[in-house]
Every structure is written in structure tokens, then in C-alpha cells.
Tab-separated table of C-alpha atoms and ligand atoms in Angstrom:
chain	number	residue	atom	x	y	z
A	1276	MET	CA	-3.592	15.252	2.318
A	1277	LYS	CA	-4.048	11.545	2.983
A	1278	PHE	CA	-4.525	10.296	6.530
A	1279	GLY	CA	-3.963	6.604	7.244
A	1280	GLY	CA	-5.845	4.272	9.576
A	1281	THR	CA	-4.054	5.186	12.805
A	1282	SER	CA	-4.397	8.877	11.933
A	1283	VAL	CA	-8.199	8.494	11.999
A	1284	ALA	CA	-8.326	5.694	14.599
A	1285	ASP	CA	-10.644	7.501	17.036
A	1286	ALA	CA	-12.163	10.890	17.850
A	1287	GLU	CA	-8.909	12.228	19.273
A	1288	ALA	CA	-6.990	11.277	16.143
A	1289	MET	CA	-9.675	12.842	13.943
A	1290	ASN	CA	-9.399	16.056	15.949
A	1291	ARG	CA	-5.678	16.086	15.180
A	1292	VAL	CA	-6.498	15.688	11.481
A	1293	ILE	CA	-8.832	18.657	11.585
A	1294	ALA	CA	-6.201	20.805	13.318
A	1295	ILE	CA	-3.547	19.802	10.769
A	1296	VAL	CA	-5.763	20.538	7.779
A	1297	ARG	CA	-6.969	23.835	9.194
A	1298	LYS	CA	-3.427	24.995	9.935
A	1299	GLN	CA	-2.120	24.007	6.537
A	1300	TRP	CA	-4.967	25.621	4.674
A	1301	ALA	CA	-4.458	28.830	6.620
A	1302	GLU	CA	-0.689	28.797	6.176
A	1303	ASP	CA	0.148	27.894	2.664
A	1304	ALA	CA	-2.651	26.659	0.485
A	1305	GLY	CA	-3.800	30.186	-0.307
A	1306	ASP	CA	-7.348	30.257	-1.524
A	1307	ARG	CA	-7.361	26.697	-2.883
A	1308	PRO	CA	-8.536	24.290	-0.174
A	1309	PRO	CA	-6.666	21.028	0.347
A	1310	VAL	CA	-8.274	17.727	-0.675
A	1311	VAL	CA	-8.515	15.271	2.217
A	1312	VAL	CA	-8.373	11.511	1.643
A	1313	VAL	CA	-8.868	9.166	4.580
A	1314	SER	CA	-8.377	5.456	5.216
A	1315	ALA	CA	-10.746	3.315	7.211
A	1316	MET	CA	-10.312	3.682	10.974
A	1317	SER	CA	-7.459	1.531	12.252
A	1318	LYS	CA	-8.100	-2.255	12.012
A	1319	VAL	CA	-11.535	-1.807	10.417
A	1320	THR	CA	-10.484	-3.226	7.038
A	1321	ASP	CA	-8.973	-6.285	8.785
A	1322	ARG	CA	-12.329	-6.833	10.508
A	1323	LEU	CA	-14.189	-6.481	7.216
A	1324	VAL	CA	-11.879	-9.025	5.593
A	1325	GLU	CA	-12.626	-11.332	8.531
A	1326	THR	CA	-16.341	-10.718	7.976
A	1327	GLY	CA	-15.923	-11.851	4.385
A	1328	ARG	CA	-14.095	-15.000	5.441
A	1329	LEU	CA	-16.830	-15.927	7.929
A	1330	THR	CA	-19.482	-15.254	5.306
A	1331	GLY	CA	-17.746	-17.621	2.896
A	1332	GLU	CA	-17.806	-20.266	5.635
A	1333	ARG	CA	-21.570	-19.839	5.987
A	1334	LEU	CA	-21.155	-18.202	9.407
A	1335	GLY	CA	-23.541	-15.378	8.565
A	1336	GLU	CA	-24.520	-14.540	12.142
A	1337	GLN	CA	-20.908	-14.169	13.276
A	1338	ALA	CA	-20.228	-12.001	10.243
A	1339	ALA	CA	-23.284	-9.846	10.973
A	1340	GLN	CA	-22.120	-9.496	14.584
A	1341	ILE	CA	-18.780	-8.033	13.506
A	1342	LEU	CA	-20.671	-5.491	11.403
A	1343	ALA	CA	-22.838	-4.633	14.430
A	1344	ASP	CA	-19.685	-4.075	16.527
A	1345	LEU	CA	-18.159	-1.910	13.812
A	1346	LEU	CA	-21.325	0.173	13.562
A	1347	GLU	CA	-21.210	0.733	17.323
A	1348	ARG	CA	-17.558	1.841	17.139
A	1349	HIS	CA	-18.295	4.293	14.338
A	1350	ILE	CA	-21.365	5.716	16.058
A	1351	GLY	CA	-19.317	6.125	19.241
A	1352	VAL	CA	-16.726	8.213	17.406
A	1353	ALA	CA	-19.360	10.171	15.473
A	1354	SER	CA	-21.204	11.013	18.695
A	1355	THR	CA	-18.036	12.437	20.242
A	1356	LEU	CA	-17.366	14.718	17.288
A	1357	VAL	CA	-20.721	15.738	15.860
A	1358	GLU	CA	-23.879	17.177	17.431
A	1359	GLY	CA	-27.541	17.879	16.770
A	1360	THR	CA	-29.270	17.124	13.508
A	1361	ALA	CA	-25.922	16.597	11.774
A	1362	LEU	CA	-25.256	13.747	14.192
A	1363	GLY	CA	-28.749	12.350	13.670
A	1364	ASP	CA	-28.263	12.361	9.907
A	1365	LEU	CA	-24.797	10.834	10.160
A	1366	ASN	CA	-25.868	8.045	12.489
A	1367	ALA	CA	-28.905	7.288	10.323
A	1368	GLN	CA	-26.649	7.013	7.274
A	1369	LEU	CA	-24.114	4.764	9.047
A	1370	THR	CA	-26.891	2.567	10.410
A	1371	ALA	CA	-28.519	2.240	7.004
A	1372	ASP	CA	-25.205	1.350	5.320
A	1373	PHE	CA	-24.156	-1.230	7.903
A	1374	SER	CA	-27.657	-2.742	8.085
A	1375	ALA	CA	-27.737	-3.198	4.326
A	1376	LEU	CA	-24.383	-4.983	4.529
A	1377	GLN	CA	-25.667	-7.190	7.340
A	1378	ALA	CA	-28.543	-8.276	5.143
A	1379	ASP	CA	-26.065	-8.921	2.327
A	1380	VAL	CA	-23.700	-11.064	4.416
A	1381	ARG	CA	-26.603	-13.173	5.694
A	1382	ARG	CA	-27.706	-13.774	2.128
A	1383	TRP	CA	-24.188	-14.494	0.869
A	1384	ALA	CA	-23.574	-16.833	3.813
A	1385	GLU	CA	-26.611	-18.870	2.835
A	1386	GLN	CA	-25.158	-19.231	-0.631
A	1387	GLY	CA	-21.834	-20.183	1.011
A	1388	GLU	CA	-19.904	-17.976	-1.321
A	1389	ILE	CA	-18.412	-14.537	-1.282
A	1390	THR	CA	-17.480	-13.296	-4.726
A	1391	PRO	CA	-14.612	-10.826	-5.210
A	1392	ALA	CA	-17.243	-8.165	-6.000
A	1393	ALA	CA	-19.003	-8.915	-2.702
A	1394	ALA	CA	-15.691	-8.773	-0.820
A	1395	ASP	CA	-15.068	-5.338	-2.334
A	1396	ALA	CA	-18.517	-4.108	-1.335
A	1397	LEU	CA	-17.751	-5.223	2.227
A	1398	GLN	CA	-14.236	-3.802	2.439
A	1399	ALA	CA	-15.326	-0.455	0.987
A	1400	MET	CA	-17.505	0.146	4.061
A	1401	GLY	CA	-14.495	1.172	6.175
A	1402	GLU	CA	-13.505	4.137	4.036
A	1403	LEU	CA	-17.113	5.116	3.337
A	1404	ALA	CA	-17.838	5.315	7.057
A	1405	SER	CA	-14.630	7.055	8.141
A	1406	SER	CA	-14.856	9.670	5.385
A	1407	ARG	CA	-18.463	10.492	6.257
A	1408	ILE	CA	-17.541	10.974	9.912
A	1409	VAL	CA	-14.477	13.103	9.181
A	1410	ALA	CA	-16.451	15.327	6.780
A	1411	ALA	CA	-19.175	15.877	9.393
A	1412	ALA	CA	-16.573	16.527	12.110
A	1413	PHE	CA	-14.939	19.196	9.945
A	1414	ARG	CA	-18.240	20.967	9.491
A	1415	GLN	CA	-19.025	20.688	13.199
A	1416	GLN	CA	-15.809	22.599	13.874
A	1417	GLY	CA	-16.600	25.302	11.369
A	1418	VAL	CA	-14.466	24.076	8.481
A	1419	ASN	CA	-16.377	24.239	5.212
A	1420	ALA	CA	-15.995	20.614	4.122
A	1421	ALA	CA	-17.992	18.405	1.764
A	1422	TRP	CA	-18.132	14.611	1.670
A	1423	VAL	CA	-17.414	13.238	-1.779
A	1424	ASP	CA	-18.258	9.651	-2.676
A	1425	SER	CA	-14.980	8.322	-4.091
A	1426	ARG	CA	-16.897	5.655	-5.976
A	1427	GLN	CA	-18.236	8.405	-8.212
A	1428	VAL	CA	-14.784	9.791	-8.883
A	1429	LEU	CA	-12.246	6.962	-9.044
A	1430	VAL	CA	-13.119	4.933	-12.134
A	1431	THR	CA	-11.413	1.536	-12.300
A	1432	ASP	CA	-11.446	-1.677	-14.284
A	1433	GLY	CA	-13.389	-4.651	-12.921
A	1434	GLU	CA	-10.453	-6.503	-11.346
A	1435	HIS	CA	-11.941	-6.753	-7.873
A	1436	LEU	CA	-9.619	-6.478	-4.848
A	1437	ALA	CA	-6.826	-5.089	-7.060
A	1438	ALA	CA	-8.564	-2.689	-9.417
A	1439	ILE	CA	-6.597	-0.531	-11.843
A	1440	PRO	CA	-7.613	3.116	-12.266
A	1441	ASP	CA	-8.716	4.591	-15.569
A	1442	MET	CA	-6.822	7.849	-15.273
A	1443	GLU	CA	-8.604	9.581	-18.131
A	1444	ALA	CA	-12.102	8.905	-16.831
A	1445	THR	CA	-11.011	9.649	-13.254
A	1446	THR	CA	-9.462	12.969	-14.278
A	1447	GLU	CA	-12.702	14.000	-15.935
A	1448	ARG	CA	-14.775	13.077	-12.883
A	1449	ALA	CA	-12.294	14.540	-10.393
A	1450	ARG	CA	-12.203	17.873	-12.217
A	1451	ALA	CA	-15.987	17.996	-12.400
A	1452	ILE	CA	-16.988	16.673	-8.976
A	1453	VAL	CA	-14.035	17.483	-6.717
A	1454	GLY	CA	-13.199	20.590	-8.732
A	1455	ALA	CA	-16.682	22.001	-8.085
A	1456	LYS	CA	-16.217	21.676	-4.312
A	1457	LEU	CA	-12.805	23.320	-4.458
A	1458	ALA	CA	-14.185	26.151	-6.578
A	1459	ALA	CA	-16.879	26.667	-3.942
A	1460	GLY	CA	-14.153	26.987	-1.297
A	1461	GLN	CA	-14.954	23.617	0.287
A	1462	VAL	CA	-12.521	20.980	1.557
A	1463	PRO	CA	-13.481	17.745	-0.241
A	1464	VAL	CA	-13.253	14.752	2.127
A	1465	MET	CA	-12.995	11.418	0.345
A	1466	GLY	CA	-12.398	7.799	1.210
A	1467	GLY	CA	-9.180	6.288	-0.102
A	1468	PHE	CA	-8.845	2.699	-1.379
A	1469	ILE	CA	-12.278	2.571	-3.017
A	1470	GLY	CA	-13.594	3.235	-6.488
A	1471	ALA	CA	-16.108	1.812	-8.930
A	1472	THR	CA	-16.219	0.511	-12.450
A	1473	ALA	CA	-17.696	2.660	-15.218
A	1474	HIS	CA	-20.953	0.776	-14.525
A	1475	GLY	CA	-20.886	1.793	-10.874
A	1476	VAL	CA	-19.845	-1.523	-9.295
A	1477	THR	CA	-17.738	-0.903	-6.167
A	1478	THR	CA	-14.053	-1.874	-6.390
A	1479	THR	CA	-10.943	-1.504	-4.219
A	1480	LEU	CA	-7.319	-0.868	-5.126
A	1481	GLY	CA	-5.859	-3.580	-2.886
A	1482	ARG	CA	-4.731	-3.433	0.732
A	1483	GLY	CA	-2.927	-0.266	1.686
A	1484	GLY	CA	-4.417	1.419	-1.382
A	1485	SER	CA	-5.442	4.736	0.191
A	1486	ASP	CA	-1.968	6.132	-0.509
A	1487	TYR	CA	-2.506	5.215	-4.137
A	1488	SER	CA	-5.934	6.941	-4.155
A	1489	ALA	CA	-4.374	10.116	-2.808
A	1490	ALA	CA	-1.742	10.081	-5.538
A	1491	ILE	CA	-4.363	9.379	-8.220
A	1492	PHE	CA	-6.572	12.267	-7.073
A	1493	GLY	CA	-3.514	14.489	-6.719
A	1494	ALA	CA	-2.402	13.739	-10.250
A	1495	CYS	CA	-5.894	14.166	-11.713
A	1496	LEU	CA	-6.326	17.521	-10.015
A	1497	GLY	CA	-2.794	18.757	-10.646
A	1498	VAL	CA	-2.002	19.486	-6.997
A	1499	ASP	CA	1.262	21.025	-5.789
A	1500	GLU	CA	2.073	18.242	-3.350
A	1501	ILE	CA	0.762	14.860	-2.204
A	1502	GLN	CA	1.007	14.381	1.546
A	1503	ILE	CA	0.856	10.960	3.222
A	1504	TRP	CA	0.125	11.487	6.932
A	1505	THR	CA	0.869	8.387	8.996
A	1506	ASP	CA	2.109	7.111	12.368
A	1507	VAL	CA	5.878	7.406	11.821
A	1508	ASP	CA	8.044	10.458	11.131
A	1509	GLY	CA	8.525	9.572	7.476
A	1510	MET	CA	10.402	6.986	5.468
A	1511	LEU	CA	12.864	5.440	7.910
A	1512	THR	CA	16.148	3.721	7.084
A	1513	ALA	CA	14.423	0.383	7.810
A	1514	ASP	CA	11.117	-1.057	8.949
A	1515	PRO	CA	10.852	-0.138	12.659
A	1516	ARG	CA	9.189	-3.479	13.348
A	1517	VAL	CA	12.352	-5.251	12.199
A	1518	VAL	CA	15.220	-2.913	13.127
A	1519	SER	CA	15.264	-1.402	16.600
A	1520	SER	CA	16.310	2.192	15.908
A	1521	PRO	CA	15.951	3.226	12.303
A	1522	VAL	CA	16.441	6.906	11.499
A	1523	LEU	CA	14.489	9.305	9.308
A	1524	VAL	CA	15.393	9.646	5.627
A	1525	PRO	CA	14.741	13.355	4.945
A	1526	GLU	CA	14.879	13.155	1.145
A	1527	LEU	CA	14.340	10.376	-1.361
A	1528	SER	CA	14.138	10.140	-5.131
A	1529	PHE	CA	10.969	8.796	-6.765
A	1530	ASN	CA	12.998	5.811	-7.929
A	1531	GLU	CA	14.330	5.015	-4.474
A	1532	ALA	CA	10.875	5.377	-2.947
A	1533	SER	CA	9.390	3.019	-5.560
A	1534	GLU	CA	12.008	0.367	-4.859
A	1535	LEU	CA	11.539	0.643	-1.100
A	1536	ALA	CA	7.758	0.509	-1.339
A	1537	TYR	CA	7.869	-2.400	-3.749
A	1538	PHE	CA	10.218	-4.361	-1.513
A	1539	GLY	CA	8.216	-3.959	1.665
A	1540	ALA	CA	8.371	-0.438	3.119
A	1541	LYS	CA	4.689	-0.470	4.025
A	1542	VAL	CA	4.627	3.231	4.833
A	1543	LEU	CA	3.957	3.797	1.110
A	1544	HIS	CA	1.760	1.638	-1.140
A	1545	PRO	CA	3.964	0.516	-4.055
A	1546	SER	CA	1.823	2.194	-6.742
A	1547	THR	CA	1.679	5.576	-5.014
A	1548	ILE	CA	4.687	7.012	-6.746
A	1549	LEU	CA	3.479	6.293	-10.313
A	1550	PRO	CA	0.917	9.089	-10.657
A	1551	ALA	CA	3.292	11.453	-8.856
A	1552	VAL	CA	6.131	10.664	-11.257
A	1553	ALA	CA	3.922	11.042	-14.308
A	1554	ASN	CA	3.068	14.579	-13.214
A	1555	ASN	CA	6.259	15.397	-11.295
A	1556	ILE	CA	4.351	16.078	-8.070
A	1557	PRO	CA	6.430	15.841	-4.872
A	1558	VAL	CA	5.210	13.360	-2.242
A	1559	ARG	CA	5.783	14.099	1.423
A	1560	ILE	CA	5.416	11.572	4.258
A	1561	LEU	CA	4.459	13.126	7.593
A	1562	ASN	CA	3.534	12.076	11.138
A	1563	SER	CA	0.021	13.089	12.238
A	1564	ARG	CA	1.045	12.782	15.900
A	1565	ARG	CA	4.052	15.030	15.395
A	1566	PRO	CA	3.066	17.428	12.615
A	1567	GLU	CA	5.991	19.718	13.418
A	1568	VAL	CA	8.514	17.102	12.190
A	1569	LYS	CA	9.574	17.800	8.602
A	1570	GLY	CA	9.065	14.217	7.395
A	1571	THR	CA	10.370	12.760	4.151
A	1572	MET	CA	10.278	14.640	0.886
A	1573	ILE	CA	10.156	12.496	-2.255
A	1574	THR	CA	11.039	14.215	-5.525
A	1575	ALA	CA	12.483	13.345	-8.919
A	1576	GLU	CA	15.942	14.469	-7.797
A	1577	GLY	CA	16.029	13.015	-4.271
A	1578	ARG	CA	18.920	14.012	-2.085
A	1579	GLY	CA	21.806	15.746	-3.731
A	1580	ASP	CA	24.648	14.826	-1.405
A	1581	GLY	CA	26.934	11.780	-1.302
A	1582	GLY	CA	26.760	9.446	1.631
A	1583	THR	CA	26.016	5.751	1.654
A	1584	LEU	CA	22.815	3.849	1.125
A	1585	THR	CA	19.449	5.519	1.417
A	1586	ALA	CA	17.454	2.798	3.193
A	1587	LEU	CA	16.772	-0.931	3.549
A	1588	ALA	CA	13.568	-2.857	3.022
A	1589	CYS	CA	12.441	-6.407	3.475
A	1590	LYS	CA	9.572	-8.492	2.228
A	1591	ARG	CA	8.875	-11.564	4.302
A	1592	GLY	CA	7.115	-14.825	3.604
A	1593	VAL	CA	7.996	-15.138	-0.064
A	1594	THR	CA	8.373	-18.401	-1.979
A	1595	VAL	CA	11.288	-19.208	-4.258
A	1596	VAL	CA	10.442	-21.165	-7.406
A	1597	ASP	CA	13.405	-22.912	-9.089
A	1598	ILE	CA	12.820	-23.900	-12.707
A	1599	THR	CA	15.464	-26.096	-14.322
A	1600	SER	CA	15.565	-27.334	-17.878
A	1601	SER	CA	18.372	-28.628	-20.020
A	1602	ARG	CA	16.312	-27.344	-22.904
A	1603	MET	CA	16.994	-23.833	-21.737
A	1604	LEU	CA	20.557	-24.217	-22.947
A	1605	MET	CA	20.807	-22.012	-26.037
A	1606	ALA	CA	17.022	-21.980	-26.478
A	1607	PHE	CA	15.268	-18.772	-27.330
A	1608	GLY	CA	11.664	-18.438	-26.299
A	1609	PHE	CA	12.201	-20.375	-23.072
A	1610	LEU	CA	11.791	-17.375	-20.799
A	1611	ARG	CA	8.695	-16.280	-22.652
A	1612	ARG	CA	7.132	-19.677	-22.116
A	1613	LEU	CA	8.072	-19.625	-18.484
A	1614	PHE	CA	6.742	-16.175	-17.712
A	1615	GLU	CA	3.572	-16.824	-19.679
A	1616	VAL	CA	2.667	-19.352	-17.011
A	1617	PHE	CA	2.956	-16.699	-14.296
A	1618	GLU	CA	0.959	-14.310	-16.454
A	1619	ARG	CA	-1.798	-16.837	-17.047
A	1620	PHE	CA	-2.230	-17.247	-13.303
A	1621	ARG	CA	-1.943	-13.499	-12.693
A	1622	THR	CA	0.980	-13.869	-10.313
A	1623	PRO	CA	3.693	-11.215	-10.302
A	1624	VAL	CA	7.294	-12.233	-9.686
A	1625	ASP	CA	9.637	-10.028	-7.679
A	1626	VAL	CA	13.220	-11.209	-8.001
A	1627	VAL	CA	14.548	-13.152	-10.999
A	1628	THR	CA	17.958	-14.768	-11.315
A	1629	THR	CA	19.189	-17.049	-14.062
A	1630	SER	CA	22.038	-19.439	-14.657
A	1631	GLU	CA	22.727	-21.489	-17.741
A	1632	VAL	CA	20.078	-24.109	-17.108
A	1633	SER	CA	17.934	-22.694	-14.376
A	1634	VAL	CA	15.792	-19.723	-13.518
A	1635	SER	CA	14.781	-18.809	-9.991
A	1636	VAL	CA	12.017	-16.386	-9.175
A	1637	THR	CA	10.321	-15.226	-6.006
A	1638	VAL	CA	6.583	-14.757	-5.596
A	1639	ASP	CA	4.736	-13.426	-2.597
A	1640	ASN	CA	1.261	-14.361	-3.726
A	1641	THR	CA	1.079	-18.161	-3.621
A	1642	ARG	CA	-2.663	-18.436	-4.229
A	1643	ARG	CA	-2.124	-20.048	-7.648
A	1644	ILE	CA	1.231	-21.691	-6.978
A	1645	ASP	CA	-0.013	-25.264	-7.480
A	1646	ASP	CA	-1.393	-24.408	-10.918
A	1647	ILE	CA	1.808	-22.584	-11.807
A	1648	VAL	CA	4.031	-25.472	-10.779
A	1649	SER	CA	2.001	-28.081	-12.617
A	1650	ASN	CA	2.032	-25.994	-15.799
A	1651	LEU	CA	5.764	-25.339	-15.579
A	1652	ARG	CA	6.331	-29.076	-15.153
A	1653	ASN	CA	5.145	-29.544	-18.736
A	1654	PHE	CA	8.550	-28.351	-19.884
A	1655	ALA	CA	10.889	-28.092	-16.862
A	1656	GLU	CA	11.773	-29.492	-13.473
A	1657	VAL	CA	10.319	-27.329	-10.760
A	1658	SER	CA	10.826	-27.050	-7.017
A	1659	THR	CA	9.524	-24.489	-4.563
A	1660	GLU	CA	10.835	-23.296	-1.247
A	1661	PRO	CA	8.470	-21.401	1.066
A	1662	ASP	CA	9.374	-19.259	4.114
A	1663	MET	CA	11.965	-17.198	2.317
A	1664	ALA	CA	12.423	-13.426	2.371
A	1665	ILE	CA	13.825	-10.599	0.279
A	1666	VAL	CA	16.173	-8.058	1.804
A	1667	CYS	CA	16.827	-5.076	-0.375
A	1668	ILE	CA	19.388	-2.303	-0.092
A	1669	VAL	CA	18.457	0.881	-1.933
A	1670	GLY	CA	20.335	4.012	-2.886
A	1671	GLU	CA	21.206	6.049	-5.941
A	1672	ASN	CA	24.812	5.875	-4.667
A	1673	LEU	CA	25.021	2.167	-5.430
A	1674	ARG	CA	25.784	3.232	-9.005
A	1675	SER	CA	28.737	5.383	-8.175
A	1676	ASP	CA	30.269	3.628	-5.183
A	1677	PRO	CA	31.135	-0.041	-5.799
A	1678	THR	CA	32.353	-0.488	-2.218
A	1679	LEU	CA	28.762	-0.328	-0.941
A	1680	PHE	CA	27.974	-3.742	-2.411
A	1681	CYS	CA	31.115	-5.254	-0.846
A	1682	ARG	CA	30.251	-3.793	2.509
A	1683	ALA	CA	26.735	-5.262	2.309
A	1684	VAL	CA	27.983	-8.725	1.406
A	1685	ASN	CA	30.625	-8.592	4.133
A	1686	ALA	CA	28.036	-7.541	6.684
A	1687	LEU	CA	25.996	-10.605	5.700
A	1688	GLU	CA	28.890	-13.053	5.893
A	1689	THR	CA	27.174	-15.254	8.474
A	1690	ILE	CA	23.881	-15.458	6.583
A	1691	PRO	CA	23.354	-18.054	3.848
A	1692	LEU	CA	22.179	-16.192	0.747
A	1693	ARG	CA	19.871	-18.047	-1.606
A	1694	LEU	CA	19.759	-15.560	-4.516
A	1695	VAL	CA	21.442	-12.223	-5.145
A	1696	SER	CA	20.392	-9.763	-7.810
A	1697	GLN	CA	21.388	-6.315	-8.988
A	1698	ALA	CA	19.201	-4.767	-11.649
A	1699	GLY	CA	20.427	-2.630	-14.508
A	1700	SER	CA	19.296	0.525	-12.724
A	1701	ARG	CA	21.961	-0.288	-10.083
A	1702	ARG	CA	19.770	1.482	-7.603
A	1703	ASN	CA	19.088	-1.575	-5.499
A	1704	ILE	CA	20.529	-4.963	-4.684
A	1705	THR	CA	18.293	-7.738	-3.460
A	1706	PHE	CA	19.275	-10.703	-1.342
A	1707	VAL	CA	16.965	-13.676	-0.941
A	1708	MET	CA	17.423	-15.671	2.239
A	1709	ARG	CA	15.516	-17.765	4.785
A	1710	ASP	CA	12.789	-15.796	6.484
A	1711	SER	CA	14.218	-16.814	9.852
A	1712	ASP	CA	17.439	-14.914	9.011
A	1713	VAL	CA	15.751	-11.620	8.097
A	1714	VAL	CA	15.843	-9.882	11.448
A	1715	SER	CA	19.546	-10.518	11.948
A	1716	ALA	CA	20.355	-9.670	8.320
A	1717	MET	CA	18.481	-6.369	8.508
A	1718	ASN	CA	20.150	-5.437	11.777
A	1719	LEU	CA	23.626	-6.350	10.485
A	1720	LEU	CA	23.075	-4.205	7.402
A	1721	HIS	CA	21.594	-1.378	9.403
A	1722	ASP	CA	24.561	-1.372	11.800
A	1723	GLN	CA	26.917	-1.378	8.851
A	1724	PHE	CA	25.369	1.523	6.964
A	1725	PHE	CA	23.413	3.649	9.386
A	1726	THR	CA	24.734	3.140	12.884
A	1727	ALA	CA	28.381	2.105	12.803
A	1728	LYS	CA	30.739	4.975	12.212
A	1729	VAL	CA	32.754	4.080	9.154
A	1730	SER	CA	35.566	6.407	8.088
B	3109	LIG	P1	-1.178	4.058	7.414
B	3109	LIG	O1	-2.279	3.389	8.128
B	3109	LIG	O2	-0.945	5.461	7.841
B	3109	LIG	O3	-1.261	3.900	5.919
B	3109	LIG	P2	0.752	1.907	7.491
B	3109	LIG	O4	0.655	1.014	8.679
B	3109	LIG	O5	0.216	1.440	6.200
B	3109	LIG	O6	0.150	3.323	7.902
B	3109	LIG	O7	2.281	2.322	7.251
B	3109	LIG	C1	3.058	2.864	8.326
B	3109	LIG	C2	3.900	1.764	8.920
B	3109	LIG	O8	4.844	1.309	7.945
B	3109	LIG	C3	4.790	2.188	10.058
B	3109	LIG	O9	4.080	2.201	11.276
B	3109	LIG	C4	5.895	1.158	10.017
B	3109	LIG	O10	5.656	0.124	10.940
B	3109	LIG	C5	5.835	0.567	8.622
B	3109	LIG	N1	7.095	0.658	7.886
B	3109	LIG	C6	7.700	-0.360	7.221
B	3109	LIG	N2	8.837	0.025	6.674
B	3109	LIG	C7	8.985	1.339	6.959
B	3109	LIG	C8	9.990	2.328	6.671
B	3109	LIG	N3	11.077	2.041	5.952
B	3109	LIG	N4	9.810	3.569	7.136
B	3109	LIG	C9	8.717	3.881	7.860
B	3109	LIG	N5	7.748	2.997	8.186
B	3109	LIG	C10	7.878	1.747	7.741
B	3110	LIG	N1	-8.105	0.563	4.673
B	3110	LIG	C1	-7.352	-0.093	3.627
B	3110	LIG	C2	-6.429	-1.139	4.227
B	3110	LIG	O1	-6.369	-1.290	5.436
B	3110	LIG	C3	-6.600	0.860	2.758
B	3110	LIG	C4	-5.540	1.696	3.470
B	3110	LIG	O2	-5.570	1.818	4.685
B	3110	LIG	O3	-4.683	2.244	2.780
B	3110	LIG	O4	-5.800	-1.859	3.506
B	3111	LIG	MG1	-0.780	2.315	4.582
């Protein structure tokens, strides 16, 4: 059971978490307790990222001040939920952890540099603190819970800020450490998002990575179901921040969920589905404010019935890179050369389209774009266009019903489309357009497929 940032935002939210876990354990988990994974309290990771930025700019005192404010917020929540010596111990631990980080940021600020490893040590504080508080709050309310340090369980490579789990090593640790708590009838409470290398250096899985942690632990422990508790009723037909009244998607296939997550449905981290697929574990998305709502069930099969599309997604602020070369004509090895440049600068591409003499790709991480462009220019003409966006329509039915594509294109008749791509899976079609057109494009598509009554 993974609870996101808004689901552990304050003492009230944490009380809801405890009630949800208690009810579920009583109702259907039998004698095996659930495993609880929590995110940092809402906005805390953003503040820690900000702390890192200030540190890098040698503003050590400002950085230390943010940490002092965060400590105060955590102690405030802890003091509402926990009492007596347990509270004393908890507050002492939080104070020690935050104070150590304050000393670190002052030192790093003097050096004027924050390494990726240092940034990970900073960002990990959010999940460490929230998980300690939630574990203590459980015990305060009579639930037999045990805090587990996720850094001792989730073993990753050393790619800081985007670490990749070592599933074999993590399975071994999870079975030993988390398994022992479960065997003792305890609810393990762990921080999501964080792990450590085999040498014990703290790492993180990348922003939004707590969902991924939950799926990793679920897979390693062979659970019956992975639950993602959040602040919406489940996967909706579109991002509620873009479309005014999206509706709940009750069932999704793993493949559909992966496409939606990959193309911007933030409710699920894009890697979450992988461990679930590998072990065929259903993933359910649920609302911690409205636990009675059934949510979205994600399984290998998805929904059985006909119907239209399943959902829409959009990814904003992407850059299109156009690569043109007359040498591409009839040349084998050209694409390899081209993609090697992206690989060298560790930049994933999302959408790819080709014509006879040109290739266009989209990237959302432009950190290394200047290096990429100058390397590509060794063998091709290159231009980039920022402020673009990807709109993606997803549904297993796209395979069987060719009219769905026509309806989507017709709905978008007023919007200039920059690239269009349908992959071999025929499960999604992506449209690349100006970012400024995204809101109208999403609403036009949503009206067409989910609101307008079409016979
Ligand atoms: P958590 O902190 O629980 O991980 P997130 O903020 O990461 O929550 O994800 C939930 C948010 O995802 C929702 O509040 C919503 O704004 C956004 N979102 C984007 N696309 C979708 C979608 N298709 N369905 C549901 N939520 C979506
Ligand atoms: N706290 C981390 C973040 O905000 C991880 C997560 O919430 O999933 O990115
Ligand atoms: Mg999230």
C-alpha cells in the first residue's frame, strides 16, 4: 500500500492512512500484514530540491533555513500524532537527521558545488522523515508497525537521481528484512523513492519514484496486489489539470497504463508497471480521501468490453529535434549513428518519426541538448524547436477499430500537427504540437471520445 505526498501531507491525512491500513488488514489481508510505503509529505521534496539549488549557489544559510522550517513542520505533525517517550525519541531522531544535513549543506555551499550524490542525500530526507513519523503514529494507535530503512532494502546502481534497482539483491534483502517483520506480524513502514548502492551510498529513483518503490517491493515480496493511494479517484480519462471533467477509468491493461504513464499521466510513475508485469501482480489506484471508491484496476487483461479509447495523456514542454541528411538516403547505419549521440549524452527520446531524408525526435530532458546538437552536426543538419508537447491517445481498441484514428484527427482539425506517430503495438497514437495548443487539443479529443454522445 503506497501513499503519495498529499496522502501523508499532515496529521489528518496520516490518520486517514492509518484507518485505511487497519481496515484493509482486518478485512482481507488475513494473517499477512500489508507493507506500507510512503512518499515525503506534500511539497517536501520540492523544498529539498530548492535547498540543493541554493547550496550550489553558495547560499548555505538560506538552504539551512529551509531545512530548519522543514524540521519544524515534521515535528509539528509528529507532536500531533505521537506521545510520551515515543515522541521524544522521534523528535530527537528527526532533529539529529536534519541537523546533520544542515551541517552538510553549509559545507557543500562553501565548496560551491552539490554533487548528484549530495543531492540524493538531501532529497532522501523527505521519505526518511515521513516514514519514521507514520511508523510511530501507527504504533501510537495500537497498530503493530515497524519502521524499515528502505536504504537497507532497495539496492540500486550508482546513477544518482535516477538510480536503477538491482532486483536480485533487493529481493534477497526484502525477503530477509521486510519478511522478518511480516513473519512477526508487524506492518513494515518504508519510505518510497529512496535506496542505496551495494556500498550503502544513498540514491533516489527519480521524481515521483515512490510508486516505483512500491512496485519493486511488491514484486520482490510476491504480494497479491500493489495499491497506489493518491489524491484522485484513480486513472482518469485525462489529466484533471488540463481537461475540466475527466471521468474514472475503472479498468486498464498493463500496456495501456504504461503508455499513459510514459506520456504524462503523473498519477503513476512510468516504471511502476514493469515489476508488476514481470510478476503479473495487479496494480490498483485508489483515493485516500475517498477510500470507498473502487478506483482503477490495472491487470494484464485490462477491460474486456468494446467501447472507444481508454484515456488521453499529454506531456508538455518537450523539444523537437529535426535531423536532416542527404546521406541518409539509402544509407544503413545512419540511425545507429544518430541514436548513439543521444545515448552518449544519456538522453531518452520519446517520439520518433522518419521521412526519406530526415528524422524527427522529441526529448523532454534538454540538459545536454547543446552537446547533442553539436555532435549531430558532424554528419547532419540539425534544428530544434522548444515549447512543443505530445498528446497521446491510448486504447487497446485502436487496433481493432480504424475509425478511432479518423475521429481523433478530425477532432484536431483546427490544430497544426507537427508530428504524428502510431507504433507497431497500435495501442497508442501520438501527436506532437505546439505547447500552446495542448489544452484545446486535449479538450477537443476529450469531448470527442468521452463526453460527446456518438452513435
Ligand atoms: P502522489 O503524490 O499521490 O504520488 P501525484 O501528484 O504524483 O500524486 O499524482 C496524482 C496527480 O496526477 C493527480 O492529482 C492529477 O493531477 C495527476 N494526473 C495527471 N494525469 C492523470 C490522469 N490521467 N488520471 C489521474 N490523475 C492524473
Ligand atoms: N517524494 C518524491 C517526489 O516528490 C517521490 C514521490 O513522491 O513519489 O518526487
Ligand atoms: Mg506521484
